Structures are given as C-alpha cells and as structure tokens.
Short mmCIF file of C-alpha atoms (C1' of nucleotides) in Angstrom, two decimals:
data_model
loop_
_atom_site.label_atom_id
_atom_site.label_comp_id
_atom_site.label_asym_id
_atom_site.label_seq_id
_atom_site.Cartn_x
_atom_site.Cartn_y
_atom_site.Cartn_z
CA MET A 274 122.88 115.92 79.31
CA ASP A 275 122.41 114.26 75.93
CA ASN A 276 120.56 115.38 72.98
CA SER A 277 117.14 114.00 73.97
CA ASP A 278 117.54 115.86 77.28
CA LYS A 279 118.11 119.17 75.33
CA GLU A 280 115.16 118.37 73.09
CA PHE A 281 112.88 117.89 76.06
CA LEU A 282 113.95 120.96 77.88
CA GLU A 283 113.57 123.14 74.76
CA THR A 284 110.05 121.79 74.17
CA TYR A 285 109.17 122.03 77.78
CA SER A 286 110.45 125.47 78.40
CA SER A 287 108.60 127.00 75.44
CA GLU A 288 105.60 129.30 75.98
CA SER A 289 103.03 126.76 75.41
CA PHE A 290 104.20 125.05 78.72
CA GLU A 291 103.40 127.83 81.23
CA LYS A 292 104.07 126.64 84.68
CA PRO A 293 101.92 126.85 87.64
CA SER A 294 103.35 128.28 90.89
CA VAL A 295 103.79 126.11 93.86
CA ALA A 296 103.31 127.28 97.53
CA VAL A 297 103.20 125.67 100.98
CA ASP A 298 100.39 126.64 103.30
CA LEU A 299 100.72 125.69 106.95
CA LEU A 300 98.15 124.68 109.53
CA ILE A 301 99.92 125.53 112.78
CA PHE A 302 97.69 124.04 115.50
CA THR A 303 97.83 124.13 119.20
CA ILE A 304 95.52 123.55 122.03
CA HIS A 305 95.03 126.51 124.39
CA GLU A 306 92.57 127.16 127.14
CA GLY A 307 90.52 124.30 126.19
CA GLN A 308 90.30 125.02 122.44
CA MET A 309 92.02 124.07 119.27
CA LYS A 310 93.63 127.15 117.68
CA VAL A 311 95.17 127.79 114.47
CA LEU A 312 97.64 130.48 113.45
CA LEU A 313 96.20 132.94 110.94
CA VAL A 314 97.42 136.11 109.29
CA LYS A 315 95.26 138.93 108.20
CA ARG A 316 95.72 139.82 104.60
CA THR A 317 96.85 143.31 103.82
CA LYS A 318 96.26 143.20 100.12
CA SER A 319 93.76 142.17 97.64
CA PRO A 320 92.45 139.60 96.87
CA PHE A 321 90.63 138.84 100.02
CA LYS A 322 92.05 142.04 101.75
CA ASP A 323 91.49 142.22 105.52
CA MET A 324 90.43 138.47 105.58
CA LEU A 325 92.31 135.75 107.45
CA ALA A 326 94.64 133.48 105.68
CA LEU A 327 96.91 130.50 106.49
CA PRO A 328 100.57 131.48 106.61
CA GLY A 329 102.54 130.32 103.59
CA THR A 330 105.15 130.84 101.02
CA PHE A 331 106.20 130.19 97.56
CA VAL A 332 108.55 127.26 97.21
CA GLY A 333 112.00 128.37 96.09
CA ILE A 334 113.52 126.87 93.07
CA ARG A 335 116.38 125.35 95.08
CA GLU A 336 114.35 124.56 98.17
CA SER A 337 112.59 121.37 99.17
CA LEU A 338 109.02 121.39 100.38
CA ASP A 339 110.11 120.70 103.97
CA GLU A 340 112.59 123.48 103.81
CA ALA A 341 109.90 125.90 102.68
CA VAL A 342 107.76 124.73 105.52
CA LYS A 343 110.52 125.38 108.13
CA ARG A 344 111.15 128.77 106.57
CA VAL A 345 107.49 129.67 107.24
CA LEU A 346 107.66 128.30 110.72
CA LYS A 347 110.62 130.59 111.48
CA VAL A 348 109.45 133.71 109.67
CA LYS A 349 105.73 133.64 110.57
CA ALA A 350 105.75 132.16 114.03
CA GLY A 351 109.39 132.54 115.17
CA ILE A 352 109.65 128.69 115.53
CA SER A 353 113.14 127.37 115.02
CA ASP A 354 112.63 124.33 117.23
CA GLU A 355 112.22 120.82 115.91
CA LEU A 356 108.52 120.13 115.90
CA TYR A 357 106.01 117.78 114.43
CA PHE A 358 104.89 118.58 110.97
CA GLU A 359 103.41 116.41 108.34
CA GLN A 360 102.17 116.80 104.71
CA LEU A 361 98.43 117.01 104.50
CA PHE A 362 97.23 117.42 100.87
CA THR A 363 98.02 119.13 97.62
CA TRP A 364 95.30 121.60 96.42
CA GLY A 365 95.38 122.06 92.65
CA ASP A 366 92.02 123.49 91.50
CA VAL A 367 92.56 125.92 88.64
CA ASP A 368 90.69 128.85 90.25
CA ARG A 369 91.73 128.57 93.87
CA ASP A 370 93.63 131.85 93.46
CA PRO A 371 91.99 134.52 91.37
CA ARG A 372 95.29 136.18 90.44
CA MET A 373 97.25 133.19 89.01
CA ARG A 374 97.52 129.41 89.00
CA ILE A 375 98.89 128.31 92.32
CA ILE A 376 99.14 124.81 93.55
CA ALA A 377 99.33 124.64 97.41
CA VAL A 378 100.85 121.78 99.27
CA SER A 379 99.36 122.09 102.78
CA TYR A 380 101.15 120.96 106.03
CA LEU A 381 99.93 120.31 109.39
CA ALA A 382 102.27 121.44 112.35
CA LEU A 383 101.51 120.77 116.10
CA VAL A 384 102.96 123.13 118.53
CA PRO A 385 102.68 122.94 122.40
CA ASP A 386 100.85 126.20 123.58
CA LYS A 387 103.62 126.71 126.03
CA MET A 388 106.09 127.15 123.26
CA LEU A 389 103.97 129.54 121.26
CA VAL A 390 103.05 131.55 124.13
CA LYS A 391 106.83 131.94 124.85
CA LEU A 392 107.54 132.91 121.22
CA LEU A 393 104.57 135.14 120.59
CA GLY A 394 104.13 136.79 123.91
CA GLY A 395 101.36 139.09 124.08
CA SER A 396 100.49 138.73 120.40
CA PHE A 397 99.54 135.12 120.91
CA ASP A 398 95.74 136.01 121.15
CA GLU A 399 96.14 138.13 117.97
CA VAL A 400 97.31 135.40 115.75
CA MET A 401 95.91 132.20 117.21
CA TYR A 402 92.21 131.73 116.30
CA PRO A 403 89.90 129.09 117.76
CA VAL A 404 89.15 126.72 114.90
CA SER A 405 85.64 126.34 115.67
CA ASP A 406 85.03 130.04 115.38
CA VAL A 407 86.74 130.60 112.14
CA VAL A 408 85.26 127.55 110.20
CA SER A 409 81.81 128.23 111.34
CA ALA A 410 81.79 131.91 110.45
CA ALA A 411 81.43 131.95 106.73
CA GLY A 412 83.29 134.63 104.66
CA LYS A 413 86.18 135.13 107.14
CA LEU A 414 88.90 132.96 105.41
CA ALA A 415 90.66 133.75 102.20
CA PHE A 416 91.00 131.40 99.13
CA ASP A 417 90.06 127.88 100.00
CA HIS A 418 91.69 127.93 103.39
CA ARG A 419 88.46 127.11 105.23
CA LYS A 420 88.36 123.83 103.41
CA ILE A 421 92.02 123.22 104.20
CA ILE A 422 91.50 123.87 107.97
CA GLU A 423 88.54 121.49 108.07
CA TYR A 424 90.52 118.91 106.29
CA GLY A 425 93.30 119.29 108.78
CA ARG A 426 91.15 119.17 111.72
CA GLU A 427 89.76 115.85 110.45
CA ARG A 428 93.14 114.45 109.88
CA ILE A 429 94.31 115.16 113.42
CA LYS A 430 91.06 113.66 114.76
CA ASN A 431 91.61 110.49 112.83
CA LYS A 432 95.23 110.17 113.81
CA THR A 433 94.62 110.77 117.45
CA GLU A 434 92.60 107.60 117.30
CA TYR A 435 95.32 105.35 116.13
CA THR A 436 98.65 107.22 116.77
CA ASN A 437 100.17 109.01 119.67
CA ILE A 438 100.16 112.36 117.83
CA ALA A 439 98.53 114.14 120.82
CA PHE A 440 101.78 114.16 122.76
CA GLU A 441 103.25 116.63 120.16
CA LEU A 442 101.14 119.17 121.86
CA LEU A 443 102.76 118.89 125.11
CA ASP A 444 106.02 120.29 126.26
CA GLY A 445 107.76 118.79 129.33
CA PRO A 446 105.80 117.07 132.20
CA PHE A 447 102.04 116.86 132.14
CA THR A 448 99.27 115.54 134.25
CA LEU A 449 96.91 112.97 133.00
CA PRO A 450 93.98 115.13 133.33
CA GLN A 451 95.85 117.66 130.89
CA LEU A 452 96.48 114.76 128.52
CA GLN A 453 92.90 113.77 128.59
CA ASP A 454 91.71 117.28 127.84
CA ILE A 455 93.95 117.32 124.72
CA TYR A 456 92.62 114.04 123.61
CA GLU A 457 89.09 115.12 124.19
CA ILE A 458 89.45 118.30 122.28
CA LEU A 459 91.17 116.52 119.37
CA LEU A 460 88.53 113.80 119.14
CA ASP A 461 85.67 116.17 120.01
CA ARG A 462 84.11 113.88 122.52
CA PRO A 463 84.29 113.08 126.19
CA LEU A 464 86.33 109.96 127.32
CA TYR A 465 85.86 107.94 130.37
CA LYS A 466 88.70 108.61 132.77
CA ALA A 467 89.51 105.06 133.77
CA ASN A 468 89.57 103.71 130.15
CA PHE A 469 91.57 106.59 128.92
CA ARG A 470 94.31 105.95 131.61
CA LYS A 471 94.33 102.20 130.86
CA LYS A 472 94.92 103.02 127.23
CA ILE A 473 97.75 105.41 127.64
CA SER A 474 99.31 103.87 130.75
CA ASN A 475 102.04 102.22 128.78
CA LEU A 476 103.06 105.46 127.04
CA VAL A 477 103.92 107.37 130.04
CA GLU A 478 105.84 107.17 133.32
CA GLU A 479 105.64 109.06 136.52
CA THR A 480 108.18 111.69 137.18
CA GLY A 481 107.72 111.43 140.97
CA GLU A 482 106.51 115.02 141.09
CA GLN A 483 103.05 116.30 141.79
CA VAL A 484 101.11 119.41 141.04
CA LEU A 485 98.60 120.90 143.41
CA GLU A 486 96.25 123.35 141.88
CA GLY A 487 93.23 123.84 144.05
CA ALA A 488 91.10 122.32 146.90
CA HIS A 489 91.45 118.77 145.71
CA ARG A 490 93.75 115.86 145.39
CA PRO A 491 97.08 116.76 143.61
CA SER A 492 97.79 115.16 140.33
CA LYS A 493 100.91 113.32 139.44
CA LEU A 494 103.26 114.47 136.83
CA TYR A 495 104.16 112.23 133.96
CA ARG A 496 106.56 112.21 131.14
CA ARG A 497 106.21 110.44 127.84
CA LYS A 498 107.98 107.06 127.87
CA ASN A 499 110.70 106.35 125.27
CA ASP A 500 108.95 105.20 122.33
CA LEU A 501 108.90 101.52 122.05
CA MET B 137 92.92 143.33 89.74
CA ASP B 138 94.08 146.26 91.79
CA ASN B 139 97.53 148.00 92.09
CA SER B 140 98.77 145.70 94.74
CA ASP B 141 97.92 142.74 92.60
CA LYS B 142 99.88 144.10 89.63
CA GLU B 143 102.84 144.81 91.91
CA PHE B 144 102.68 141.26 93.26
CA LEU B 145 102.57 139.74 89.92
CA GLU B 146 105.50 141.85 88.52
CA THR B 147 107.61 140.95 91.50
CA TYR B 148 106.62 137.40 91.44
CA SER B 149 107.11 136.91 87.70
CA SER B 150 110.62 138.38 87.73
CA GLU B 151 113.61 136.10 87.07
CA SER B 152 114.42 135.76 90.66
CA PHE B 153 111.22 133.79 91.11
CA GLU B 154 111.94 130.82 88.88
CA LYS B 155 109.12 128.40 89.13
CA PRO B 156 109.37 124.58 89.65
CA SER B 157 107.46 122.40 87.26
CA VAL B 158 104.52 120.30 88.54
CA ALA B 159 103.87 116.75 87.41
CA VAL B 160 101.35 113.98 88.57
CA ASP B 161 102.77 110.40 88.82
CA LEU B 162 100.30 107.44 88.81
CA LEU B 163 100.43 104.21 90.69
CA ILE B 164 97.99 102.11 88.78
CA PHE B 165 97.56 99.00 90.87
CA THR B 166 95.80 95.73 90.21
CA ILE B 167 95.59 92.26 91.51
CA HIS B 168 96.29 89.71 88.87
CA GLU B 169 97.13 85.91 89.26
CA GLY B 170 97.84 86.26 92.92
CA GLN B 171 100.04 89.18 92.89
CA MET B 172 99.81 92.95 93.28
CA LYS B 173 100.99 94.53 89.92
CA VAL B 174 101.72 98.22 88.92
CA LEU B 175 101.76 99.75 85.57
CA LEU B 176 105.25 100.83 84.53
CA VAL B 177 106.52 102.42 81.30
CA LYS B 178 110.03 101.90 80.01
CA ARG B 179 111.93 105.15 79.50
CA THR B 180 113.16 105.70 75.91
CA LYS B 181 115.31 108.77 76.77
CA SER B 182 117.91 109.78 79.21
CA PRO B 183 117.99 110.21 82.18
CA PHE B 184 117.35 106.57 83.46
CA LYS B 185 117.08 105.39 79.88
CA ASP B 186 115.63 101.88 79.54
CA MET B 187 114.71 101.96 83.11
CA LEU B 188 111.08 101.56 84.35
CA ALA B 189 109.13 104.56 85.46
CA LEU B 190 105.53 105.37 86.74
CA PRO B 191 103.25 106.94 84.13
CA GLY B 192 102.91 110.70 84.61
CA THR B 193 102.54 113.99 82.95
CA PHE B 194 103.08 117.60 83.57
CA VAL B 195 100.02 119.42 84.96
CA GLY B 196 98.78 121.94 82.45
CA ILE B 197 98.27 125.53 83.44
CA ARG B 198 94.52 125.37 83.05
CA GLU B 199 94.16 121.99 84.23
CA SER B 200 93.37 120.67 87.78
CA LEU B 201 95.45 117.84 89.28
CA ASP B 202 92.37 115.54 88.98
CA GLU B 203 92.13 116.29 85.36
CA ALA B 204 95.80 115.68 84.77
CA VAL B 205 95.29 112.20 86.39
CA LYS B 206 92.51 111.33 84.29
CA ARG B 207 94.49 112.29 81.25
CA VAL B 208 97.23 109.95 82.14
CA LEU B 209 94.75 107.16 82.87
CA LYS B 210 93.34 107.67 79.36
CA VAL B 211 96.55 108.08 77.46
CA LYS B 212 98.73 105.55 79.08
CA ALA B 213 96.30 102.85 80.15
CA GLY B 214 93.34 103.56 77.86
CA ILE B 215 91.10 103.93 80.96
CA SER B 216 88.20 106.26 80.49
CA ASP B 217 85.93 104.48 82.92
CA GLU B 218 85.33 106.04 86.35
CA LEU B 219 87.57 104.26 88.85
CA TYR B 220 89.03 104.67 92.31
CA PHE B 221 91.96 107.09 92.73
CA GLU B 222 93.25 109.20 95.55
CA GLN B 223 96.04 111.66 96.07
CA LEU B 224 99.02 109.90 97.82
CA PHE B 225 101.85 112.43 98.60
CA THR B 226 103.73 115.22 96.92
CA TRP B 227 107.44 114.64 96.47
CA GLY B 228 109.41 117.86 96.46
CA ASP B 229 113.20 116.98 96.88
CA VAL B 230 115.28 119.34 94.90
CA ASP B 231 117.29 116.76 93.05
CA ARG B 232 114.62 114.09 92.44
CA ASP B 233 114.98 114.78 88.70
CA PRO B 234 118.49 115.51 87.52
CA ARG B 235 117.33 117.70 84.55
CA MET B 236 115.29 120.24 86.29
CA ARG B 237 113.20 121.00 89.38
CA ILE B 238 109.94 118.83 89.33
CA ILE B 239 107.47 118.52 92.09
CA ALA B 240 105.57 115.38 91.76
CA VAL B 241 102.02 114.82 93.11
CA SER B 242 101.57 111.05 93.34
CA TYR B 243 98.25 109.32 92.96
CA LEU B 244 97.07 105.87 93.58
CA ALA B 245 94.50 104.24 91.24
CA LEU B 246 92.91 100.72 91.76
CA VAL B 247 91.80 98.96 88.66
CA PRO B 248 90.08 95.57 88.55
CA ASP B 249 92.39 93.19 86.52
CA LYS B 250 89.44 92.23 84.31
CA MET B 251 89.07 95.77 83.03
CA LEU B 252 92.84 96.06 82.42
CA VAL B 253 93.01 92.78 80.51
CA LYS B 254 90.18 93.93 78.31
CA LEU B 255 91.85 97.23 77.68
CA LEU B 256 95.40 96.20 77.22
CA GLY B 257 94.89 92.71 75.75
CA GLY B 258 98.14 90.90 75.10
CA SER B 259 100.17 93.74 76.23
CA PHE B 260 98.99 93.41 79.82
CA ASP B 261 102.10 91.36 80.81
CA GLU B 262 104.31 93.88 79.15
CA VAL B 263 103.27 96.84 81.24
CA MET B 264 101.96 95.41 84.53
CA TYR B 265 104.90 94.42 86.77
CA PRO B 266 104.72 92.45 90.08
CA VAL B 267 105.17 94.93 92.77
CA SER B 268 107.39 92.61 94.85
CA ASP B 269 109.68 92.13 91.90
CA VAL B 270 110.37 95.78 91.12
CA VAL B 271 110.82 96.99 94.62
CA SER B 272 113.20 94.25 95.47
CA ALA B 273 115.41 94.53 92.45
CA ALA B 274 117.40 97.66 93.04
CA GLY B 275 118.37 99.86 89.99
CA LYS B 276 115.40 98.96 88.03
CA LEU B 277 113.39 102.08 88.67
CA ALA B 278 113.91 105.66 87.51
CA PHE B 279 113.97 108.60 89.68
CA ASP B 280 112.39 108.13 93.13
CA HIS B 281 109.77 106.02 91.82
CA ARG B 282 110.68 102.92 93.93
CA LYS B 283 110.16 105.02 97.08
CA ILE B 284 106.72 106.07 95.67
CA ILE B 285 105.70 102.61 94.96
CA GLU B 286 106.56 101.44 98.49
CA TYR B 287 104.80 104.40 99.98
CA GLY B 288 101.68 103.44 97.87
CA ARG B 289 101.82 99.82 98.77
CA GLU B 290 101.91 100.76 102.50
CA ARG B 291 98.87 103.09 102.02
CA ILE B 292 96.86 100.49 100.41
CA LYS B 293 97.78 98.01 103.11
CA ASN B 294 96.68 100.45 105.88
CA LYS B 295 93.48 101.44 104.10
CA THR B 296 92.55 97.87 103.52
CA GLU B 297 92.54 97.43 107.35
CA TYR B 298 89.91 100.10 108.03
CA THR B 299 88.08 100.79 104.67
CA ASN B 300 86.44 98.81 101.96
CA ILE B 301 88.98 99.90 99.30
CA ALA B 302 89.63 96.32 98.27
CA PHE B 303 86.23 96.16 96.57
CA GLU B 304 87.68 98.64 94.03
CA LEU B 305 89.82 95.80 92.57
CA LEU B 306 86.72 93.73 91.67
CA ASP B 307 84.41 94.23 88.60
CA GLY B 308 81.04 92.46 88.67
CA PRO B 309 80.08 89.44 90.65
CA PHE B 310 82.78 87.58 92.75
CA THR B 311 83.19 84.74 95.20
CA LEU B 312 84.18 84.99 98.65
CA PRO B 313 87.42 82.99 98.17
CA GLN B 314 88.24 85.54 95.35
CA LEU B 315 87.53 88.49 97.77
CA GLN B 316 89.61 86.83 100.51
CA ASP B 317 92.57 86.48 98.13
CA ILE B 318 92.60 90.08 97.38
CA TYR B 319 92.43 90.94 101.00
CA GLU B 320 95.39 88.68 101.79
CA ILE B 321 97.45 90.02 98.95
CA LEU B 322 96.85 93.56 100.05
CA LEU B 323 97.39 92.90 103.73
CA ASP B 324 100.30 90.55 103.04
CA ARG B 325 99.15 87.92 105.48
CA PRO B 326 96.77 84.94 105.66
CA LEU B 327 93.27 85.43 107.13
CA TYR B 328 91.11 82.82 108.76
CA LYS B 329 88.28 82.05 106.40
CA ALA B 330 85.47 81.93 109.06
CA ASN B 331 86.60 85.33 110.58
CA PHE B 332 86.96 87.03 107.21
CA ARG B 333 83.40 85.99 106.15
CA LYS B 334 81.95 87.24 109.48
CA LYS B 335 83.70 90.62 108.91
CA ILE B 336 82.60 91.29 105.29
CA SER B 337 79.19 89.51 105.52
CA ASN B 338 77.26 92.72 105.79
CA LEU B 339 79.05 94.34 102.99
CA VAL B 340 77.97 91.65 100.36
CA GLU B 341 74.91 89.90 99.22
CA GLU B 342 74.37 86.66 97.19
CA THR B 343 73.42 87.04 93.61
CA GLY B 344 71.93 83.58 93.60
CA GLU B 345 74.44 82.24 91.13
CA GLN B 346 77.31 79.81 91.78
CA VAL B 347 80.59 79.12 90.05
CA LEU B 348 81.99 75.57 89.63
CA GLU B 349 85.61 75.45 88.97
CA GLY B 350 87.06 72.11 89.80
CA ALA B 351 86.40 68.97 91.65
CA HIS B 352 84.95 70.42 94.69
CA ARG B 353 82.05 72.33 96.14
CA PRO B 354 81.04 75.26 93.93
CA SER B 355 81.24 78.70 95.40
CA LYS B 356 78.47 81.26 95.55
CA LEU B 357 78.54 84.49 93.72
CA TYR B 358 78.17 87.75 95.50
CA ARG B 359 77.79 91.45 94.72
CA ARG B 360 78.80 94.43 96.79
CA LYS B 361 75.87 95.62 98.83
CA ASN B 362 74.69 99.31 98.37
CA ASP B 363 76.99 101.17 100.66
CA LEU B 364 75.32 102.08 103.94
"C1'" DC C 177 85.51 56.40 98.68
"C1'" DA C 178 89.30 60.17 98.64
"C1'" DA C 179 90.82 64.68 97.40
"C1'" DA C 180 89.97 69.38 97.08
"C1'" DT C 181 87.80 73.57 98.01
"C1'" DA C 182 83.50 75.92 99.98
"C1'" DG C 183 81.14 77.22 103.75
"C1'" DT C 184 79.60 77.11 109.20
"C1'" DG C 185 79.68 76.70 114.58
"C1'" DT C 186 81.70 77.82 118.66
"C1'" DC C 187 85.29 78.57 122.25
"C1'" DT C 188 88.67 81.86 123.90
"C1'" DT C 189 90.87 86.06 124.37
"C1'" DT C 190 91.26 90.96 124.07
"C1'" DG C 191 89.77 95.48 124.54
"C1'" DA C 192 86.31 99.11 124.54
"C1'" DG C 193 82.82 101.01 127.31
"C1'" DA C 194 80.23 102.07 131.36
"C1'" DC C 195 80.02 102.94 136.15
"C1'" DA C 196 80.83 102.93 140.85
"C1'" DC C 197 84.11 103.29 144.10
"C1'" DT C 198 88.23 105.33 146.99
"C1'" DA C 199 92.01 109.20 147.82
"C1'" DT C 200 93.65 113.62 148.93
"C1'" DC C 201 93.45 118.33 148.99
"C1'" DG C 202 91.37 123.34 151.05
"C1'" DT C 203 88.02 125.46 153.84
"C1'" DA D 169 82.30 117.34 157.20
"C1'" DC D 170 81.87 118.64 152.28
"C1'" DG D 171 82.84 120.06 147.69
"C1'" DA D 172 86.05 119.40 144.26
"C1'" DT D 173 89.09 116.91 141.39
"C1'" DA D 174 92.60 112.82 141.04
"C1'" DG D 175 92.93 108.17 140.68
"C1'" DT D 176 91.33 102.73 140.77
"C1'" DG D 177 88.44 98.19 140.44
"C1'" DT D 178 85.57 95.63 138.02
"C1'" DC D 179 81.47 94.10 135.24
"C1'" DT D 180 79.64 93.75 130.57
"C1'" DC D 181 79.64 93.33 125.85
"C1'" DA D 182 81.42 93.11 121.12
"C1'" DA D 183 84.93 91.97 118.10
"C1'" DA D 184 89.23 89.48 116.84
"C1'" DG D 185 91.42 85.23 116.70
"C1'" DA D 186 91.83 80.23 116.53
"C1'" DC D 187 90.23 75.96 115.32
"C1'" DA D 188 87.28 72.10 114.16
"C1'" DC D 189 83.66 70.82 112.06
"C1'" DT D 190 80.25 69.91 107.81
"C1'" DA D 191 79.08 70.31 102.47
"C1'" DT D 192 79.46 69.66 97.62
"C1'" DT D 193 81.85 68.72 93.81
"C1'" DT D 194 84.93 65.16 90.48
"C1'" DG D 195 87.20 60.92 89.56
#
DNA sequence: CAAATAGTGTCTTTGAGACACTATCGT
DNA sequence: ACGATAGTGTCTCAAAGACACTATTTG
C-alpha cells in the first residue's frame, strides 16, 4: 500500500463517508399443487412487525454475495444442495428501510417442491406462500418486498420463454404433462400440448418407465437430456 | 423507533459488523466511426496506477443508486441530459479491490456519439476507447473492469435482438443505412438490408428530407415513430 | 456509361399456433 | 362402451433468411 492508498483510506473512512449496509434478499420459488409459491418469513420485530418478508441477511465483510445467498438458503430453508440461483436486481432507494440505509441485492432461487417438502416437512405450508395471494393482498409484505416479488416473477416468466430454466423446478424423472404444467404456471397461459411437446422434445429423453395415476392412459417418464 | 429497533441498531453497528463500501461503476457506450466505444479513465493512483478503469463513485449515504449514476454521468462525462441507462449487475467478490471491500453496482448507459462529441470536444478520442481493443489487450484494465465490460457488451447484444435499445444511440434524424450500421455493430454480424428494413419499418417514419453524401443515390432521413 | 450506395420484390424455409385425431387406462 | 388423460399428425400463417433486382447520384 503506497501513500496515495493511505490518503484514500483516511479520507474515505472519515465520518463524512458514512457507509450504507448491504444485504441479500432471496426469492425462493417453487411450484406446488398448481401454484407458484415463495418462501416468506413472518417478522417478529418492528418495523413491519407481524408482516411477511423475504428471507435475507447482511453481507459479511469477508463474504461474497453468493456466499451470503448460500448461507441464507442453508439457515432459512435448510438447503445445502446445489441449486439454481441468479442475481436479480439491486434495490437502493434511500428510504426502503425506515431504520437505516440498506442496499439489498435480490436473488432468485428455484427449488423443486419435492426437495422443499423433504426439507421442511409439515412446516412447508407455513412458509411457502402462493405468489398470487401475497402480491394481490396489499399491506401484507414488509419493506419493498412486494415489488421485488413481482420483479422476480416477471423475470422467471421471461426466462421461461427463451431458456430451459423451468427444468430447475424438477427433481428426478417427470412426465410431460407435469413439465407442461410448470411451463403454464410460469408463463401464466395455457399451451397447446402438441406444440409444447415438439418444442421440448429435443431436451428430454424417455427413461423407459411409465406412471399410471388414474383411469386413463399412463404417461411416460422422462429425464432431462444432457445439455447440448 | 421502538426498543427492538434500538437493540438491532446497537448490535448491528458494533465492530463485529464491519460494512462493505458500495460504489456504482458505469459503462458509457457509444457507436462512433464504425466501432463500439466505452468511456474509460486513466488511474492516477495505486492500485492499478496508469491503467484504465470505468468511471464510478461511492454511493452517498443519502443518495439512491440512480442518483449516484447521474452524478457520475455529470461529473465524468459532462452529461446532464436524460439518457438511457439500466442496472447491469452487482459485483461482490471479496477481493475485487485490493484495498478494501467494495461492492460495485454496474450500470450501462447508451449515449449518441453526436452528443458526446459535442460535450467532450477534442478530448473525445482520449476518453472513448474501442471496446474490442480494450477487452482483447490483457492487462490494460484495472480491477475486474474487463469482465464488467464484456458482461455489458453481451447484454447490449442480447437486448438489441428483442428490444429497440439501439435507437438510444441516435440523436435526431437518421438514415436507414446508419441505423443498420448500429445494429450490425451491436449484434456483431451482418444483416440483410431488405430484411432489416422490413423489421424496423413500423418503428420509423420518414421526415421527408434526404441526405446526399457521395456519388450515389441519396438516402432518406427518418425519425423514430412515437412508441406504440 | 460505370461505380457506388439506396431501396424494393419475392421465393424459400422455419417455426408458432390451432385443431383434430388416435391410444390406453379403469369402471 | 365411456370417461378421462396421454400422446400424435398435419394444416395454416407469419416471420426470418437469402438473393436478385431496380433507383439515383457523380464523374
């Protein structure tokens, strides 16, 4: 460190350069029983006491953003498996937290519901909220978290159109009707079965197995083909 | 502020919760003389003394991210006009700055070269660097700024495919060959003239004027049609 | 007229969309 | 047989891509 570095640090560390805090907030999405659901925690303290909020944490001084995200996934949802997550947007409005200046880096994580049910067990329904419910009911969500959820939902929708992100919500073999359900929920519109199958046919391969779940033709099981 | 708030703030403000710094870094892009160019400043101090870096600033404690961006645009490029900018990505690796922990929120701004030439005058060529030059020459750029530039270039390329972002690089009337040039540079591939014109025909309207610039048929001037 | 760039017409190919059909199960 | 869901065949239409043509200028 040379002299100009020292100078810089002294100037920067002075009181006039008060620093904002940095947090990560997570959108942990899954598809369960025909709905998109998001993990929310009930706040126990003011501000926004008793309201719902996204799980998050402050970013440690020796911790990257991704590490902070993984820490939240582990602590708040018990997830230590590798799973899909991506950075969404960084929210920096001055008054987004009434207590102090907090800049929030939001992340989107997609988790197969099977995995969440296994991890959360009976408390699954207590922490996973249908997205359409929480964004339509005003006043339920703390801070600017409603805006963040809507932003995230829009992002998944768009990425579903031009990527294979939807597969991240599946764990193990699946049927094409199951896959189509996920696409329809993410895109929020019905799809023609035949066209859908044409489109994803080169992404999947049959396992050879079938599942029979009712008085009708059984459906074949597929797995995701090794990405090209 | 109630008791739990006070408690929170006391805990959080203690030494064990050292805060990272937050900065914004800007990618100020333009198209000039057939090339994509980016504004870079030469560092006068260690670390990375004499190397090139993106313009940026620390985010003030009572300043939103967007306000910090506008401040940089004004101070480093003299731009006070309204122009297109969007948030790109937030870079949070622990060691991205050797002096201290800095989390950088990167932004992408598109500026018509006409505007920059007017503002910067003769120093235009001293601060606007061809993107392909600076990303290919290793060791020219400070910090992780090379990675940020490549990320930004990729983002523009993608958005050019499915948005009308390219128009942000034009100021006032333009010819279709000019517009096509911009698209080809952003997309980094040649386009068929007839197809290109079909695609953008509903976005533009003739001004009635023409420009004659050589021994060949003059080209018509267009303006952007009011967005639908 | 030739050289140069601006601008248009049209054929082919690809893929999205719509819809009708067949297949396989339980009762 | 019938109700229910799985799975397929094929027509239409719009857009992307490729290419050849015409138009207007200067020298």
